[in-house]
Amino acid sequence: MGYVHVAHDCRIGNYNILANYTGLGGHVTLDDHVTLGGQNGVAQFLRIGSYVYQGQVL
C-alpha cells in the first residue's frame, strides 16, 4: 500500500483493498469489500458501494 492518500473526513468500511498510488478525495465513503487497483483516484464527496472492483489505470 505504498503512496496511498486518504484525504480528510473519509469513511472506509471493512475488508477493503487499496493498491499502490490510490487517492481518495475528501468526504469519500467506501463501503465493505471494495477493491481499488493501482493508480486510481476517487473524487471528493463520492460513495463507492459494497463489492465494487475497480481495476488498475494504465
PDB file as gemmi writes it, atoms N, CA and C in Angstrom:
CRYST1    1.000    1.000    1.000  90.00  90.00  90.00 P 1                      
ATOM      1  N   MET A   1       0.837  -1.177   0.000  1.00  0.00           N  
ATOM      2  CA  MET A   1       0.000   0.000   0.000  1.00  0.00           C  
ATOM      3  C   MET A   1       0.883   1.241   0.000  1.00  0.00           C  
ATOM      4  N   GLY A   2       1.822   1.303  -0.894  1.00  0.00           N  
ATOM      5  CA  GLY A   2       2.705   2.461  -0.967  1.00  0.00           C  
ATOM      6  C   GLY A   2       2.049   3.635  -1.664  1.00  0.00           C  
ATOM      7  N   TYR A   3       2.263   4.827  -1.119  1.00  0.00           N  
ATOM      8  CA  TYR A   3       1.804   6.075  -1.724  1.00  0.00           C  
ATOM      9  C   TYR A   3       0.287   6.154  -1.868  1.00  0.00           C  
ATOM     10  N   VAL A   4      -0.442   5.614  -0.916  1.00  0.00           N  
ATOM     11  CA  VAL A   4      -1.901   5.751  -0.890  1.00  0.00           C  
ATOM     12  C   VAL A   4      -2.229   7.015  -0.108  1.00  0.00           C  
ATOM     13  N   HIS A   5      -3.152   7.819  -0.641  1.00  0.00           N  
ATOM     14  CA  HIS A   5      -3.545   9.058   0.025  1.00  0.00           C  
ATOM     15  C   HIS A   5      -5.027   8.991   0.375  1.00  0.00           C  
ATOM     16  N   VAL A   6      -5.333   9.150   1.662  1.00  0.00           N  
ATOM     17  CA  VAL A   6      -6.716   9.218   2.140  1.00  0.00           C  
ATOM     18  C   VAL A   6      -6.906  10.615   2.714  1.00  0.00           C  
ATOM     19  N   ALA A   7      -7.754  11.412   2.065  1.00  0.00           N  
ATOM     20  CA  ALA A   7      -7.957  12.800   2.477  1.00  0.00           C  
ATOM     21  C   ALA A   7      -8.848  12.878   3.727  1.00  0.00           C  
ATOM     22  N   HIS A   8      -9.186  14.060   4.108  1.00  0.00           N  
ATOM     23  CA  HIS A   8      -9.936  14.318   5.333  1.00  0.00           C  
ATOM     24  C   HIS A   8     -11.371  13.797   5.252  1.00  0.00           C  
ATOM     25  N   ASP A   9     -11.896  13.391   6.401  1.00  0.00           N  
ATOM     26  CA  ASP A   9     -13.295  13.002   6.585  1.00  0.00           C  
ATOM     27  C   ASP A   9     -13.729  11.841   5.699  1.00  0.00           C  
ATOM     28  N   CYS A  10     -12.819  10.943   5.347  1.00  0.00           N  
ATOM     29  CA  CYS A  10     -13.186   9.745   4.578  1.00  0.00           C  
ATOM     30  C   CYS A  10     -13.675   8.663   5.533  1.00  0.00           C  
ATOM     31  N   ARG A  11     -14.587   7.843   5.039  1.00  0.00           N  
ATOM     32  CA  ARG A  11     -15.085   6.697   5.798  1.00  0.00           C  
ATOM     33  C   ARG A  11     -14.759   5.441   5.003  1.00  0.00           C  
ATOM     34  N   ILE A  12     -14.009   4.547   5.625  1.00  0.00           N  
ATOM     35  CA  ILE A  12     -13.579   3.328   4.949  1.00  0.00           C  
ATOM     36  C   ILE A  12     -14.147   2.140   5.711  1.00  0.00           C  
ATOM     37  N   GLY A  13     -14.888   1.291   4.979  1.00  0.00           N  
ATOM     38  CA  GLY A  13     -15.520   0.119   5.583  1.00  0.00           C  
ATOM     39  C   GLY A  13     -14.517  -0.998   5.841  1.00  0.00           C  
ATOM     40  N   ASN A  14     -15.039  -2.189   6.059  1.00  0.00           N  
ATOM     41  CA  ASN A  14     -14.232  -3.361   6.380  1.00  0.00           C  
ATOM     42  C   ASN A  14     -13.811  -4.119   5.125  1.00  0.00           C  
ATOM     43  N   TYR A  15     -12.664  -4.801   5.217  1.00  0.00           N  
ATOM     44  CA  TYR A  15     -12.174  -5.720   4.185  1.00  0.00           C  
ATOM     45  C   TYR A  15     -11.942  -5.037   2.842  1.00  0.00           C  
ATOM     46  N   ASN A  16     -11.405  -3.830   2.842  1.00  0.00           N  
ATOM     47  CA  ASN A  16     -11.111  -3.108   1.606  1.00  0.00           C  
ATOM     48  C   ASN A  16      -9.648  -3.283   1.222  1.00  0.00           C  
ATOM     49  N   ILE A  17      -9.376  -3.201  -0.091  1.00  0.00           N  
ATOM     50  CA  ILE A  17      -8.019  -3.286  -0.609  1.00  0.00           C  
ATOM     51  C   ILE A  17      -7.761  -2.042  -1.450  1.00  0.00           C  
ATOM     52  N   LEU A  18      -6.718  -1.297  -1.088  1.00  0.00           N  
ATOM     53  CA  LEU A  18      -6.297  -0.126  -1.856  1.00  0.00           C  
ATOM     54  C   LEU A  18      -4.886  -0.401  -2.354  1.00  0.00           C  
ATOM     55  N   ALA A  19      -4.723  -0.503  -3.666  1.00  0.00           N  
ATOM     56  CA  ALA A  19      -3.407  -0.796  -4.240  1.00  0.00           C  
ATOM     57  C   ALA A  19      -2.553   0.476  -4.275  1.00  0.00           C  
ATOM     58  N   ASN A  20      -1.325   0.336  -4.728  1.00  0.00           N  
ATOM     59  CA  ASN A  20      -0.375   1.457  -4.771  1.00  0.00           C  
ATOM     60  C   ASN A  20      -0.888   2.630  -5.593  1.00  0.00           C  
ATOM     61  N   TYR A  21      -0.539   3.828  -5.137  1.00  0.00           N  
ATOM     62  CA  TYR A  21      -0.850   5.091  -5.826  1.00  0.00           C  
ATOM     63  C   TYR A  21      -2.352   5.351  -5.952  1.00  0.00           C  
ATOM     64  N   THR A  22      -3.129   4.919  -4.988  1.00  0.00           N  
ATOM     65  CA  THR A  22      -4.566   5.191  -4.973  1.00  0.00           C  
ATOM     66  C   THR A  22      -4.819   6.426  -4.114  1.00  0.00           C  
ATOM     67  N   GLY A  23      -5.707   7.303  -4.573  1.00  0.00           N  
ATOM     68  CA  GLY A  23      -6.012   8.521  -3.831  1.00  0.00           C  
ATOM     69  C   GLY A  23      -7.501   8.694  -3.624  1.00  0.00           C  
ATOM     70  N   LEU A  24      -7.880   9.055  -2.405  1.00  0.00           N  
ATOM     71  CA  LEU A  24      -9.279   9.327  -2.079  1.00  0.00           C  
ATOM     72  C   LEU A  24      -9.409  10.803  -1.738  1.00  0.00           C  
ATOM     73  N   GLY A  25     -10.336  11.492  -2.393  1.00  0.00           N  
ATOM     74  CA  GLY A  25     -10.605  12.889  -2.082  1.00  0.00           C  
ATOM     75  C   GLY A  25     -11.353  13.016  -0.758  1.00  0.00           C  
ATOM     76  N   GLY A  26     -11.598  14.230  -0.338  1.00  0.00           N  
ATOM     77  CA  GLY A  26     -12.286  14.481   0.921  1.00  0.00           C  
ATOM     78  C   GLY A  26     -13.726  13.996   0.927  1.00  0.00           C  
ATOM     79  N   HIS A  27     -14.170  13.505   2.072  1.00  0.00           N  
ATOM     80  CA  HIS A  27     -15.550  13.081   2.307  1.00  0.00           C  
ATOM     81  C   HIS A  27     -15.963  11.886   1.452  1.00  0.00           C  
ATOM     82  N   VAL A  28     -15.025  11.041   1.055  1.00  0.00           N  
ATOM     83  CA  VAL A  28     -15.337   9.831   0.280  1.00  0.00           C  
ATOM     84  C   VAL A  28     -15.753   8.726   1.239  1.00  0.00           C  
ATOM     85  N   THR A  29     -16.734   7.919   0.829  1.00  0.00           N  
ATOM     86  CA  THR A  29     -17.173   6.766   1.607  1.00  0.00           C  
ATOM     87  C   THR A  29     -16.935   5.496   0.806  1.00  0.00           C  
ATOM     88  N   LEU A  30     -16.188   4.558   1.387  1.00  0.00           N  
ATOM     89  CA  LEU A  30     -16.010   3.235   0.801  1.00  0.00           C  
ATOM     90  C   LEU A  30     -16.776   2.249   1.665  1.00  0.00           C  
ATOM     91  N   ASP A  31     -17.746   1.555   1.071  1.00  0.00           N  
ATOM     92  CA  ASP A  31     -18.461   0.520   1.809  1.00  0.00           C  
ATOM     93  C   ASP A  31     -17.559  -0.707   1.949  1.00  0.00           C  
ATOM     94  N   ASP A  32     -18.094  -1.816   2.430  1.00  0.00           N  
ATOM     95  CA  ASP A  32     -17.317  -3.027   2.681  1.00  0.00           C  
ATOM     96  C   ASP A  32     -16.930  -3.747   1.389  1.00  0.00           C  
ATOM     97  N   HIS A  33     -15.794  -4.451   1.433  1.00  0.00           N  
ATOM     98  CA  HIS A  33     -15.313  -5.329   0.358  1.00  0.00           C  
ATOM     99  C   HIS A  33     -15.061  -4.588  -0.950  1.00  0.00           C  
ATOM    100  N   VAL A  34     -14.484  -3.405  -0.889  1.00  0.00           N  
ATOM    101  CA  VAL A  34     -14.153  -2.622  -2.084  1.00  0.00           C  
ATOM    102  C   VAL A  34     -12.686  -2.866  -2.434  1.00  0.00           C  
ATOM    103  N   THR A  35     -12.404  -3.055  -3.719  1.00  0.00           N  
ATOM    104  CA  THR A  35     -11.036  -3.206  -4.207  1.00  0.00           C  
ATOM    105  C   THR A  35     -10.754  -2.120  -5.231  1.00  0.00           C  
ATOM    106  N   LEU A  36      -9.736  -1.313  -4.971  1.00  0.00           N  
ATOM    107  CA  LEU A  36      -9.319  -0.272  -5.906  1.00  0.00           C  
ATOM    108  C   LEU A  36      -7.924  -0.616  -6.401  1.00  0.00           C  
ATOM    109  N   GLY A  37      -7.786  -0.800  -7.715  1.00  0.00           N  
ATOM    110  CA  GLY A  37      -6.499  -1.133  -8.313  1.00  0.00           C  
ATOM    111  C   GLY A  37      -5.548   0.048  -8.297  1.00  0.00           C  
ATOM    112  N   GLY A  38      -4.346  -0.179  -8.782  1.00  0.00           N  
ATOM    113  CA  GLY A  38      -3.305   0.839  -8.759  1.00  0.00           C  
ATOM    114  C   GLY A  38      -3.626   2.067  -9.592  1.00  0.00           C  
ATOM    115  N   GLN A  39      -3.134   3.196  -9.145  1.00  0.00           N  
ATOM    116  CA  GLN A  39      -3.242   4.486  -9.821  1.00  0.00           C  
ATOM    117  C   GLN A  39      -4.679   4.952 -10.009  1.00  0.00           C  
ATOM    118  N   ASN A  40      -5.563   4.613  -9.103  1.00  0.00           N  
ATOM    119  CA  ASN A  40      -6.948   5.076  -9.156  1.00  0.00           C  
ATOM    120  C   ASN A  40      -7.120   6.314  -8.302  1.00  0.00           C  
ATOM    121  N   GLY A  41      -7.996   7.185  -8.744  1.00  0.00           N  
ATOM    122  CA  GLY A  41      -8.350   8.360  -7.968  1.00  0.00           C  
ATOM    123  C   GLY A  41      -9.856   8.426  -7.804  1.00  0.00           C  
ATOM    124  N   VAL A  42     -10.306   8.778  -6.621  1.00  0.00           N  
ATOM    125  CA  VAL A  42     -11.735   8.923  -6.344  1.00  0.00           C  
ATOM    126  C   VAL A  42     -11.971  10.381  -5.960  1.00  0.00           C  
ATOM    127  N   ALA A  43     -12.824  11.068  -6.724  1.00  0.00           N  
ATOM    128  CA  ALA A  43     -13.101  12.485  -6.479  1.00  0.00           C  
ATOM    129  C   ALA A  43     -13.844  12.676  -5.158  1.00  0.00           C  
ATOM    130  N   GLN A  44     -13.845  13.891  -4.665  1.00  0.00           N  
ATOM    131  CA  GLN A  44     -14.460  14.198  -3.381  1.00  0.00           C  
ATOM    132  C   GLN A  44     -15.975  13.980  -3.405  1.00  0.00           C  
ATOM    133  N   PHE A  45     -16.527  13.700  -2.222  1.00  0.00           N  
ATOM    134  CA  PHE A  45     -17.960  13.551  -1.975  1.00  0.00           C  
ATOM    135  C   PHE A  45     -18.591  12.380  -2.730  1.00  0.00           C  
ATOM    136  N   LEU A  46     -17.822  11.351  -3.067  1.00  0.00           N  
ATOM    137  CA  LEU A  46     -18.381  10.181  -3.743  1.00  0.00           C  
ATOM    138  C   LEU A  46     -18.533   9.026  -2.768  1.00  0.00           C  
ATOM    139  N   ARG A  47     -19.442   8.123  -3.100  1.00  0.00           N  
ATOM    140  CA  ARG A  47     -19.650   6.907  -2.315  1.00  0.00           C  
ATOM    141  C   ARG A  47     -19.454   5.718  -3.237  1.00  0.00           C  
ATOM    142  N   ILE A  48     -18.596   4.791  -2.829  1.00  0.00           N  
ATOM    143  CA  ILE A  48     -18.352   3.558  -3.567  1.00  0.00           C  
ATOM    144  C   ILE A  48     -19.056   2.446  -2.797  1.00  0.00           C  
ATOM    145  N   GLY A  49     -19.993   1.761  -3.454  1.00  0.00           N  
ATOM    146  CA  GLY A  49     -20.809   0.738  -2.799  1.00  0.00           C  
ATOM    147  C   GLY A  49     -20.045  -0.541  -2.499  1.00  0.00           C  
ATOM    148  N   SER A  50     -20.714  -1.455  -1.807  1.00  0.00           N  
ATOM    149  CA  SER A  50     -20.117  -2.729  -1.416  1.00  0.00           C  
ATOM    150  C   SER A  50     -19.797  -3.597  -2.630  1.00  0.00           C  
ATOM    151  N   TYR A  51     -18.727  -4.379  -2.504  1.00  0.00           N  
ATOM    152  CA  TYR A  51     -18.302  -5.371  -3.502  1.00  0.00           C  
ATOM    153  C   TYR A  51     -17.971  -4.762  -4.859  1.00  0.00           C  
ATOM    154  N   VAL A  52     -17.494  -3.536  -4.876  1.00  0.00           N  
ATOM    155  CA  VAL A  52     -17.074  -2.896  -6.125  1.00  0.00           C  
ATOM    156  C   VAL A  52     -15.603  -3.224  -6.368  1.00  0.00           C  
ATOM    157  N   TYR A  53     -15.279  -3.552  -7.622  1.00  0.00           N  
ATOM    158  CA  TYR A  53     -13.896  -3.761  -8.044  1.00  0.00           C  
ATOM    159  C   TYR A  53     -13.591  -2.784  -9.162  1.00  0.00           C  
ATOM    160  N   GLN A  54     -12.607  -1.941  -8.939  1.00  0.00           N  
ATOM    161  CA  GLN A  54     -12.174  -1.005  -9.967  1.00  0.00           C  
ATOM    162  C   GLN A  54     -10.726  -1.344 -10.288  1.00  0.00           C  
ATOM    163  N   GLY A  55     -10.478  -1.722 -11.532  1.00  0.00           N  
ATOM    164  CA  GLY A  55      -9.153  -2.186 -11.934  1.00  0.00           C  
ATOM    165  C   GLY A  55      -8.118  -1.087 -12.004  1.00  0.00           C  
ATOM    166  N   GLN A  56      -6.918  -1.499 -12.340  1.00  0.00           N  
ATOM    167  CA  GLN A  56      -5.790  -0.584 -12.435  1.00  0.00           C  
ATOM    168  C   GLN A  56      -5.931   0.331 -13.638  1.00  0.00           C  
ATOM    169  N   VAL A  57      -5.521   1.569 -13.465  1.00  0.00           N  
ATOM    170  CA  VAL A  57      -5.499   2.535 -14.558  1.00  0.00           C  
ATOM    171  C   VAL A  57      -4.150   2.406 -15.254  1.00  0.00           C  
ATOM    172  N   LEU A  58      -4.163   2.258 -16.556  1.00  0.00           N  
ATOM    173  CA  LEU A  58      -2.900   2.100 -17.297  1.00  0.00           C  
ATOM    174  C   LEU A  58      -2.490   3.382 -17.960  1.00  0.00           C  
TER     175      LEU A  58                                                      
END                                                                             
